mmCIF file of C-alpha atoms (C1' of nucleotides) in Angstrom:
data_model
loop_
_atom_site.group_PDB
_atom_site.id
_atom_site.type_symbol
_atom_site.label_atom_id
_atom_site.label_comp_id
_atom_site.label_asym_id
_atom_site.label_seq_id
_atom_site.Cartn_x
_atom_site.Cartn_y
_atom_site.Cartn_z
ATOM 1 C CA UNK A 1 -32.218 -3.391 4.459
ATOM 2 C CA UNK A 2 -28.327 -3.826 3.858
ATOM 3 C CA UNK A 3 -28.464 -0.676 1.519
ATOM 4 C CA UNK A 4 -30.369 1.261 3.314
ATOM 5 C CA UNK A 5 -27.928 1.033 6.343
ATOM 6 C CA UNK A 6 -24.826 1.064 3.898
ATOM 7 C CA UNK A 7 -26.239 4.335 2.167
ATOM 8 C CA UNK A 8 -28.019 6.244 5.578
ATOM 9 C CA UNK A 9 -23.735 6.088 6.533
ATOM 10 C CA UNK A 10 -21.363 8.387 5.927
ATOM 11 C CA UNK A 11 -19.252 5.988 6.540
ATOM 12 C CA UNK A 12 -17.897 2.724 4.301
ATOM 13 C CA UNK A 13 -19.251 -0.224 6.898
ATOM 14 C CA UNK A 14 -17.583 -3.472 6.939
ATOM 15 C CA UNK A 15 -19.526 -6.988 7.172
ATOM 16 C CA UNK A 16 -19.194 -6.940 10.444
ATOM 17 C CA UNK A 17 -20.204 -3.301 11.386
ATOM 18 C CA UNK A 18 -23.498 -3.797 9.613
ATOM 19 C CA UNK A 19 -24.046 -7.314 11.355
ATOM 20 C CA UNK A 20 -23.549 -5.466 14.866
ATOM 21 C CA UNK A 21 -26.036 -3.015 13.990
ATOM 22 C CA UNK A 22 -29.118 -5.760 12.814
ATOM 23 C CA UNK A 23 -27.742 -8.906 14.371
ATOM 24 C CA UNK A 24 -31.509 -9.779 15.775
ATOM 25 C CA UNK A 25 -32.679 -9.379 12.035
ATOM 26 C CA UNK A 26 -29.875 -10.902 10.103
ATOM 27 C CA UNK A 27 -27.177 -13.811 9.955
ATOM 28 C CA UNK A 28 -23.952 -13.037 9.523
ATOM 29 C CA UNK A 29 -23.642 -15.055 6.877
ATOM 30 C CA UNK A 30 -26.677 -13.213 4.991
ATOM 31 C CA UNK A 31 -25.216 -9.864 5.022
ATOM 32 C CA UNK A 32 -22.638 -11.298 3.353
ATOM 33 C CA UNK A 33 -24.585 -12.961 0.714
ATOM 34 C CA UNK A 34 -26.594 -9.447 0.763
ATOM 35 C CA UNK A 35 -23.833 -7.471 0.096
ATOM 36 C CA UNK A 36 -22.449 -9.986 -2.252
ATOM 37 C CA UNK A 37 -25.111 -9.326 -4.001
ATOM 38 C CA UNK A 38 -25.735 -5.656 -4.157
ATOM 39 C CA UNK A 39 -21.900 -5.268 -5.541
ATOM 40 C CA UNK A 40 -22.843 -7.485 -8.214
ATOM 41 C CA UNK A 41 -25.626 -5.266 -9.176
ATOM 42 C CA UNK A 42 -23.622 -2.415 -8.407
ATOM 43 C CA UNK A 43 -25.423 -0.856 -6.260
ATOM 44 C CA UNK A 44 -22.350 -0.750 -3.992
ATOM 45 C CA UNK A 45 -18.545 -0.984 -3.954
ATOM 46 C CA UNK A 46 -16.083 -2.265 -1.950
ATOM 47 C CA UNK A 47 -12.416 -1.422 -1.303
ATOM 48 C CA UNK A 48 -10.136 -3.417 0.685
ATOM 49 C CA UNK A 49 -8.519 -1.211 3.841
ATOM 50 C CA UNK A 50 -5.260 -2.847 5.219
ATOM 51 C CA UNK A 51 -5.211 -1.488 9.358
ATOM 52 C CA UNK A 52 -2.385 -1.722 10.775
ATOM 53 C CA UNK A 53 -4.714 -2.030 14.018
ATOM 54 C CA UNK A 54 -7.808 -2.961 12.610
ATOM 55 C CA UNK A 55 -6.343 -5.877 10.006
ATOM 56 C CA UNK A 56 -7.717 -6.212 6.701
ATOM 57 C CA UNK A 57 -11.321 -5.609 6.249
ATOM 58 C CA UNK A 58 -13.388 -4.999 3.206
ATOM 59 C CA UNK A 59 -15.422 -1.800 3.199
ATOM 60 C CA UNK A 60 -18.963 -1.015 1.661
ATOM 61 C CA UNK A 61 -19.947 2.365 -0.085
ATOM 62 C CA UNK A 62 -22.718 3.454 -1.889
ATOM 63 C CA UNK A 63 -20.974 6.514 -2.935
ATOM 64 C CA UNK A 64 -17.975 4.977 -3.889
ATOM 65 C CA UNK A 65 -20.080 3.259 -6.685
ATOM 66 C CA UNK A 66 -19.553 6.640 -8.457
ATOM 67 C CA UNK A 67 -15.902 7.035 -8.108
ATOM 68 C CA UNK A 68 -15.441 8.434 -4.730
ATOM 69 C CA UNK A 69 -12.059 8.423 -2.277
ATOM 70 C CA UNK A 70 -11.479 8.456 1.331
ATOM 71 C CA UNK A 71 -8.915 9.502 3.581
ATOM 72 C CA UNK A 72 -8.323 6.657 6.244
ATOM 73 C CA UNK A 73 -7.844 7.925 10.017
ATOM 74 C CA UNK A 74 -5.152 5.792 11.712
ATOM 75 C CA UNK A 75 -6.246 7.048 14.838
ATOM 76 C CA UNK A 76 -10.276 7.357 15.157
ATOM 77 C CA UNK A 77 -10.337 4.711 12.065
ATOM 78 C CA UNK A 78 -13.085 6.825 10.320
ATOM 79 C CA UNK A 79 -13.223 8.013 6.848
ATOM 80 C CA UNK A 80 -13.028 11.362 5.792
ATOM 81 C CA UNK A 81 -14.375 11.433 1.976
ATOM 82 C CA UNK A 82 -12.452 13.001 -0.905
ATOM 83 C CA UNK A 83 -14.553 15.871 -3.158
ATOM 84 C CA UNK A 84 -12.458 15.559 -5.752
ATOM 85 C CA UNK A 85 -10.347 12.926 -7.246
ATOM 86 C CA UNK A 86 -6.337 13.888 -6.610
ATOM 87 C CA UNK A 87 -5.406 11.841 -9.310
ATOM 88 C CA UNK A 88 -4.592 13.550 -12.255
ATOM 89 C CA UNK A 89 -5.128 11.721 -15.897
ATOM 90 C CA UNK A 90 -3.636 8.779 -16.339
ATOM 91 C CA UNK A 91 -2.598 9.562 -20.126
ATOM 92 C CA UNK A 92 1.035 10.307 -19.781
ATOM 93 C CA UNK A 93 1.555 7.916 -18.441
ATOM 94 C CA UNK A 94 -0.687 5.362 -20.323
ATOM 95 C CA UNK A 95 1.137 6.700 -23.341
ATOM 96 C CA UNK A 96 4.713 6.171 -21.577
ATOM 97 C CA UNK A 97 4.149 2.646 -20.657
ATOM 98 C CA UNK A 98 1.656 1.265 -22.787
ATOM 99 C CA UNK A 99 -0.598 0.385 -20.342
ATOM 100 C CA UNK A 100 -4.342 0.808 -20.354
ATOM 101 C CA UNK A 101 -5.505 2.009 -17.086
ATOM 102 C CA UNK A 102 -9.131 0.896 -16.259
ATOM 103 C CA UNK A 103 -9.586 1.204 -12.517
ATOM 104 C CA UNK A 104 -7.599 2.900 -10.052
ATOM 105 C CA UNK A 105 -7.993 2.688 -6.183
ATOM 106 C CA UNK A 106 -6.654 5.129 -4.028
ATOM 107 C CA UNK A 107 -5.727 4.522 -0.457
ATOM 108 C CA UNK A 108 -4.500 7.599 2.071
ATOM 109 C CA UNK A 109 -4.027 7.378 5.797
ATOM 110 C CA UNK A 110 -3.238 9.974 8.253
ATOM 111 C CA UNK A 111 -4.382 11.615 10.928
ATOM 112 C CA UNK A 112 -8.426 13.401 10.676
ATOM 113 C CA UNK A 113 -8.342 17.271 11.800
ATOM 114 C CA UNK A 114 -9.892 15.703 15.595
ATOM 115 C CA UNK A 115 -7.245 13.306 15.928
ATOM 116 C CA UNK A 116 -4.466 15.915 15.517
ATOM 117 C CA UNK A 117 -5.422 17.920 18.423
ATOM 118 C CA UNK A 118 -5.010 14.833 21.066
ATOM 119 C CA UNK B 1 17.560 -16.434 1.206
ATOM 120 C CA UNK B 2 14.021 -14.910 1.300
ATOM 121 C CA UNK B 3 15.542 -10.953 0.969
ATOM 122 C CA UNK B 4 17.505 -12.082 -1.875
ATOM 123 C CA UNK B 5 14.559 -13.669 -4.215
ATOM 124 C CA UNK B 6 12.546 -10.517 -3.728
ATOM 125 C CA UNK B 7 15.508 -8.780 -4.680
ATOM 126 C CA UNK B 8 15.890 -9.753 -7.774
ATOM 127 C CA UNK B 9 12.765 -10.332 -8.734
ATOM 128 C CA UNK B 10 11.460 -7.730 -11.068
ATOM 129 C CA UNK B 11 7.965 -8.413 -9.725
ATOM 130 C CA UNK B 12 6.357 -7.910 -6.264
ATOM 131 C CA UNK B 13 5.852 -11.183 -4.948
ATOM 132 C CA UNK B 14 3.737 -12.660 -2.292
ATOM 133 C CA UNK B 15 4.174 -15.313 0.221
ATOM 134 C CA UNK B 16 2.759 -18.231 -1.704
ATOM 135 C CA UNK B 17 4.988 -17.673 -4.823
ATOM 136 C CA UNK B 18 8.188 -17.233 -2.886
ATOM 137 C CA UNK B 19 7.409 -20.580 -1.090
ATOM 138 C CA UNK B 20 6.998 -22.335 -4.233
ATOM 139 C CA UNK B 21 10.390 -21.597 -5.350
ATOM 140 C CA UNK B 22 11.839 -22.645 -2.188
ATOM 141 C CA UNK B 23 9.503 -25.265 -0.451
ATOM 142 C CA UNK B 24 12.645 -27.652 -0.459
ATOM 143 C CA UNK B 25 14.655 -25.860 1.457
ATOM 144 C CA UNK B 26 11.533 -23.648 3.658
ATOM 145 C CA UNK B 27 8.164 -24.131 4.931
ATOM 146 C CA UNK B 28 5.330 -21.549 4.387
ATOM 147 C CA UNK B 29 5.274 -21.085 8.017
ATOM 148 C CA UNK B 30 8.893 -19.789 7.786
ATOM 149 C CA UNK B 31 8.716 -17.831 4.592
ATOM 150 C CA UNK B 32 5.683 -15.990 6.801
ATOM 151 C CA UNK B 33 7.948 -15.490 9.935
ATOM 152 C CA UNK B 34 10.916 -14.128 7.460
ATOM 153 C CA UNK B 35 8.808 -11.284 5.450
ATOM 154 C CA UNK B 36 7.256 -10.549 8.967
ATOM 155 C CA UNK B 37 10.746 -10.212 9.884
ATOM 156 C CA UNK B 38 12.182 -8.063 6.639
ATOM 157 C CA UNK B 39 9.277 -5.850 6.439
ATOM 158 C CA UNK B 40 9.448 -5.016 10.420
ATOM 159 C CA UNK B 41 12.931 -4.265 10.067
ATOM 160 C CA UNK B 42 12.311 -2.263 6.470
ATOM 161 C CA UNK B 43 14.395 -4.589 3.954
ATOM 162 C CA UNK B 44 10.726 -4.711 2.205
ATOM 163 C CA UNK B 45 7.601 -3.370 2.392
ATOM 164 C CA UNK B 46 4.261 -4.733 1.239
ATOM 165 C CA UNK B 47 1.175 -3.808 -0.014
ATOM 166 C CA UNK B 48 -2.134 -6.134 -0.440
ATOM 167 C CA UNK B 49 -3.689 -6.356 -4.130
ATOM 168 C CA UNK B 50 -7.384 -6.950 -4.275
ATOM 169 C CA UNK B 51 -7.410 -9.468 -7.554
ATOM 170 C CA UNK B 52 -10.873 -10.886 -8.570
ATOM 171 C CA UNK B 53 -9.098 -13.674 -10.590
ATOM 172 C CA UNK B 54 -6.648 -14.530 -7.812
ATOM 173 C CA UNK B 55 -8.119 -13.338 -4.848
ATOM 174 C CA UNK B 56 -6.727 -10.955 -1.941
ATOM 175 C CA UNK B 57 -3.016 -11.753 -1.528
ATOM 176 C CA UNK B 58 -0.311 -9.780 0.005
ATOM 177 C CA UNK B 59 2.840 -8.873 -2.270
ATOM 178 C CA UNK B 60 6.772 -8.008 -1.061
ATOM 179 C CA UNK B 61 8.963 -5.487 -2.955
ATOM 180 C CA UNK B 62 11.859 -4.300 -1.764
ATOM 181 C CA UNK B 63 12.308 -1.306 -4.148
ATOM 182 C CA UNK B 64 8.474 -0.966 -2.923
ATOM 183 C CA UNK B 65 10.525 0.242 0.364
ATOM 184 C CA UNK B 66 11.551 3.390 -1.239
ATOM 185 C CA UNK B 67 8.236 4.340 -2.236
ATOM 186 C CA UNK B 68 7.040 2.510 -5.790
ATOM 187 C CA UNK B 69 3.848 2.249 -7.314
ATOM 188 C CA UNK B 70 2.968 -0.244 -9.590
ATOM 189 C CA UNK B 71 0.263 -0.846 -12.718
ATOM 190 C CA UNK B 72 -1.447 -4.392 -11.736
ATOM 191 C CA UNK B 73 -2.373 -6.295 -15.500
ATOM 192 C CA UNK B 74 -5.690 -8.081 -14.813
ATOM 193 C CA UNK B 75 -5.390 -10.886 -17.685
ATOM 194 C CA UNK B 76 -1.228 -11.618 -17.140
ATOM 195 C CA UNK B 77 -1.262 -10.545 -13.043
ATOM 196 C CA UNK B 78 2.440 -8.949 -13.608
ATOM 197 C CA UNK B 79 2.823 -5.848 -12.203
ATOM 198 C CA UNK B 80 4.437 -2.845 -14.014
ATOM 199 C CA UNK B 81 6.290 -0.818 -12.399
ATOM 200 C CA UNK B 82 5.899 3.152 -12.158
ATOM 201 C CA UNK B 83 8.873 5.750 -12.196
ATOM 202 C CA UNK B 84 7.193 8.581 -11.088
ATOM 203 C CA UNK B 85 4.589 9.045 -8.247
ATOM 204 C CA UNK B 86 1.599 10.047 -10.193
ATOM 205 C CA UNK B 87 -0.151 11.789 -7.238
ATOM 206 C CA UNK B 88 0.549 15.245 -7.089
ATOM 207 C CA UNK B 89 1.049 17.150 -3.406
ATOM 208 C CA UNK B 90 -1.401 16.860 -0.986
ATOM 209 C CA UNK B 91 -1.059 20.020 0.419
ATOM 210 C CA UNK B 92 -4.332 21.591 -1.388
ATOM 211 C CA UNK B 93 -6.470 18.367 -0.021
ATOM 212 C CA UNK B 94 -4.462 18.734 3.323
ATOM 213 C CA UNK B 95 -5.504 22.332 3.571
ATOM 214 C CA UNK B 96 -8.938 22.027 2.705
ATOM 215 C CA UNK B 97 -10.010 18.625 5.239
ATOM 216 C CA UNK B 98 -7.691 19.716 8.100
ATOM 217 C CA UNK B 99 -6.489 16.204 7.155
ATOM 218 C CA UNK B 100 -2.908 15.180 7.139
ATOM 219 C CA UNK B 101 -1.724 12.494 5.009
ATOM 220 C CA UNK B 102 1.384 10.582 5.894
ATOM 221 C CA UNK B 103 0.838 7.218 3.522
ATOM 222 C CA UNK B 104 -0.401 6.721 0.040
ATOM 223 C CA UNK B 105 -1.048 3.636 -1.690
ATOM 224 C CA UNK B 106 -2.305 3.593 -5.131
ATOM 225 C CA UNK B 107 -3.785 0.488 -6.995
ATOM 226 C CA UNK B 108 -4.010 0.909 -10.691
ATOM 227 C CA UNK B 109 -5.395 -1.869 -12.789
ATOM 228 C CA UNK B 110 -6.080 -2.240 -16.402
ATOM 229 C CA UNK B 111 -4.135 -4.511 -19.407
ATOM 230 C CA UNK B 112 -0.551 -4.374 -19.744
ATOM 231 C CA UNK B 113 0.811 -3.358 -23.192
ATOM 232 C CA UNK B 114 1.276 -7.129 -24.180
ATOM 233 C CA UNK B 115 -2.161 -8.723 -23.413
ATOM 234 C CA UNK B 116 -4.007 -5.442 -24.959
ATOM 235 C CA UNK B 117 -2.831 -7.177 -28.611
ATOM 236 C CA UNK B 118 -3.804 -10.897 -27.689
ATOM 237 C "C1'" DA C 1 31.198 -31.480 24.271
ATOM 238 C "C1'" DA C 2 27.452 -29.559 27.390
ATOM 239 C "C1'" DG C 3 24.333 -25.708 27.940
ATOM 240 C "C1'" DT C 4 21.806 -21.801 25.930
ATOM 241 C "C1'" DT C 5 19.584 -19.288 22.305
ATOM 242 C "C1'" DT C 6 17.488 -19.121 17.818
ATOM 243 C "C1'" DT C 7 15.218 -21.108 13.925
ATOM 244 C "C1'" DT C 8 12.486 -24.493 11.915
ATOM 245 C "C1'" DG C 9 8.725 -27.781 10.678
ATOM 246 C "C1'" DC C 10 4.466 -29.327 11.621
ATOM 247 C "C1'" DA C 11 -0.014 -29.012 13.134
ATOM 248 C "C1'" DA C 12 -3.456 -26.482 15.223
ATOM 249 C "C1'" DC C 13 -5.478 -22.039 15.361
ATOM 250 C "C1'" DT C 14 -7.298 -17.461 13.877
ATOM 251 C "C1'" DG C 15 -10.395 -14.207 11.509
ATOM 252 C "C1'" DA C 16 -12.701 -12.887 7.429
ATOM 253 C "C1'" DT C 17 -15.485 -14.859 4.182
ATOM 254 C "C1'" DT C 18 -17.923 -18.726 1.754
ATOM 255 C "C1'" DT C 19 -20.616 -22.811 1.273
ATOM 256 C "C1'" DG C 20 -23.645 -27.076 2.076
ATOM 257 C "C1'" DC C 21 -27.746 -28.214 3.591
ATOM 258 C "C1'" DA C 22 -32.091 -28.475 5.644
ATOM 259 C "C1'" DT C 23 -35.748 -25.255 6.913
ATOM 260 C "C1'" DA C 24 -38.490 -21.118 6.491
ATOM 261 C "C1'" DA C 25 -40.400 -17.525 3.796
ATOM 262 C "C1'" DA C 26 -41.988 -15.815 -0.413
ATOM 263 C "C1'" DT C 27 -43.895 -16.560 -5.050
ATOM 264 C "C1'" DT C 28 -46.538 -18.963 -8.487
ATOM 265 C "C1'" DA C 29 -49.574 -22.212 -10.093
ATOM 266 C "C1'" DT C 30 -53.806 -24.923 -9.258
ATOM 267 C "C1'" DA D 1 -56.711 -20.379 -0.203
ATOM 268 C "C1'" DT D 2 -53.750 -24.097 -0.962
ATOM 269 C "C1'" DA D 3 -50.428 -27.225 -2.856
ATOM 270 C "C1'" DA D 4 -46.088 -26.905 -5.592
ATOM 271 C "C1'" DT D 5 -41.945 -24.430 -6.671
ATOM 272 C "C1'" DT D 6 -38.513 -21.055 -6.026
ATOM 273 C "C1'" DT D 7 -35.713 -18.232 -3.199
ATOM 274 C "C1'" DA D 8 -33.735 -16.676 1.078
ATOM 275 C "C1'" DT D 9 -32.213 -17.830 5.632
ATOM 276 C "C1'" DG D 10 -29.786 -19.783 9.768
ATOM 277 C "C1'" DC D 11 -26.534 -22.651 11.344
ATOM 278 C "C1'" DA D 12 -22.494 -25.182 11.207
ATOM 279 C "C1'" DA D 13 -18.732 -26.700 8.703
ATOM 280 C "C1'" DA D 14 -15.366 -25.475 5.274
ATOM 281 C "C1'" DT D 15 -12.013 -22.351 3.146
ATOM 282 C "C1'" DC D 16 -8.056 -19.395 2.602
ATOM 283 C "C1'" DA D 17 -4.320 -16.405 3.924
ATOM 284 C "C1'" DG D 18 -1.758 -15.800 7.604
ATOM 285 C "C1'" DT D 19 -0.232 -16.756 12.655
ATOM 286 C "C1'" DT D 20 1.184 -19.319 16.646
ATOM 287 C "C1'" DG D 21 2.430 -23.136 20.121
ATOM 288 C "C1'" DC D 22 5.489 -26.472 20.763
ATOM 289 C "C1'" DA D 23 8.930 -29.829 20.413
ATOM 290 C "C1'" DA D 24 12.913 -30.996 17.587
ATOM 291 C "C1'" DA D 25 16.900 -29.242 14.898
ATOM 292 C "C1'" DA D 26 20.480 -25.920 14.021
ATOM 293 C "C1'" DA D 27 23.469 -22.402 15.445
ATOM 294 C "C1'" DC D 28 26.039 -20.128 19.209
ATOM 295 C "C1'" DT D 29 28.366 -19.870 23.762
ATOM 296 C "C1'" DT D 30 31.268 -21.148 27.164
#
DNA sequence: AAGTTTTTGCAACTGATTTGCATAAATTAT
DNA sequence: ATAATTTATGCAAATCAGTTGCAAAAACTT
């Protein structure tokens, strides 16, 4: 029921975005252990967005499970999704510094096309 | 006091390591109220690092004001540092979404050259 | 030194998330 | 289908990082 909701959105959802939306079905405390759960299995990821308005909030994705970045609107707060990844390798600069890179998060905020034009 | 520790610290730190170094002289409540402080007034900036071993935790750099990225080690938790900005421009992604990006932040995470040979 | 402003410690509070626990629902065995 | 066992749930209390109210302490003013 979690997933469905988390993958019928475009959006990432946060705990307490999907609790809103099936608070007569669900405790708030079980969509936590649900999507504690589906991470595990990896049938979802999560990324942590820091809001200046908002605060900090964890955010759920089925698409992100396959590598996938967002653009963060400071304004309307909604995601715009990335097509491509605009990070190049990582070699150069795993062969620089020695370092092995195994997971990279990506966080950009702006202003969405809409929220320019207000 | 506070300014000066993250100065010359090599290493991004966050709230609760800064207070350990100091309890004597501050409490946490004040070591809170004085990165509020620094960061509002630019001396430091901050960014939040999503550890599984240690949790979600806030960390203060001041070179991190000038625009730094750092590699996070996931077995030794020490961050190193990177020279260059390994995002390219923006300006195809910006183009193409309508989007415009004004902040980056970029997590990577993997083993730092010394706990790859342990 | 007396009055005013700022900073501090301490404890209580917040907000997101987790956990204990007893009950309810689902699953399996009888 | 029915008792026994496992798993999932709601609810409330706990946790954890961070914030805030408030009275006392320190620093400034005059």
């Amino acid at each position: 029921m979690i997933l469905e909701k988390i993958q019928n959105s475009d959006q990432p959802l946060c705990a307490q975005q999907i609790y809103e939306e099936m608070k007569e079905a669900l405790d708030l405390a079980t969509v936590y252990r649900g999507l504690k759960y589906l991470e595990e299995n990896s049938e979802i990821s999560s990324f942590l967005l820091d809001c200046s308005e908002r605060g900090v909030e964890r955010y759920y994705s089925s698409f992100f499970a396959h590598h996938k970045h967002y653009m963060h609107c400071m304004a309307c707060h909604r995601f715009t999704p990335i097509d491509t990844c605009p990070l190049g390798g990582f070699e150069s600069l795993e062969k620089k510094t020695g370092f092995r890179i195994d997971e990279h998060f990506l966080t950009l905020k702006g202003l969405c096309k809409k929220c320019q034009n207000k």
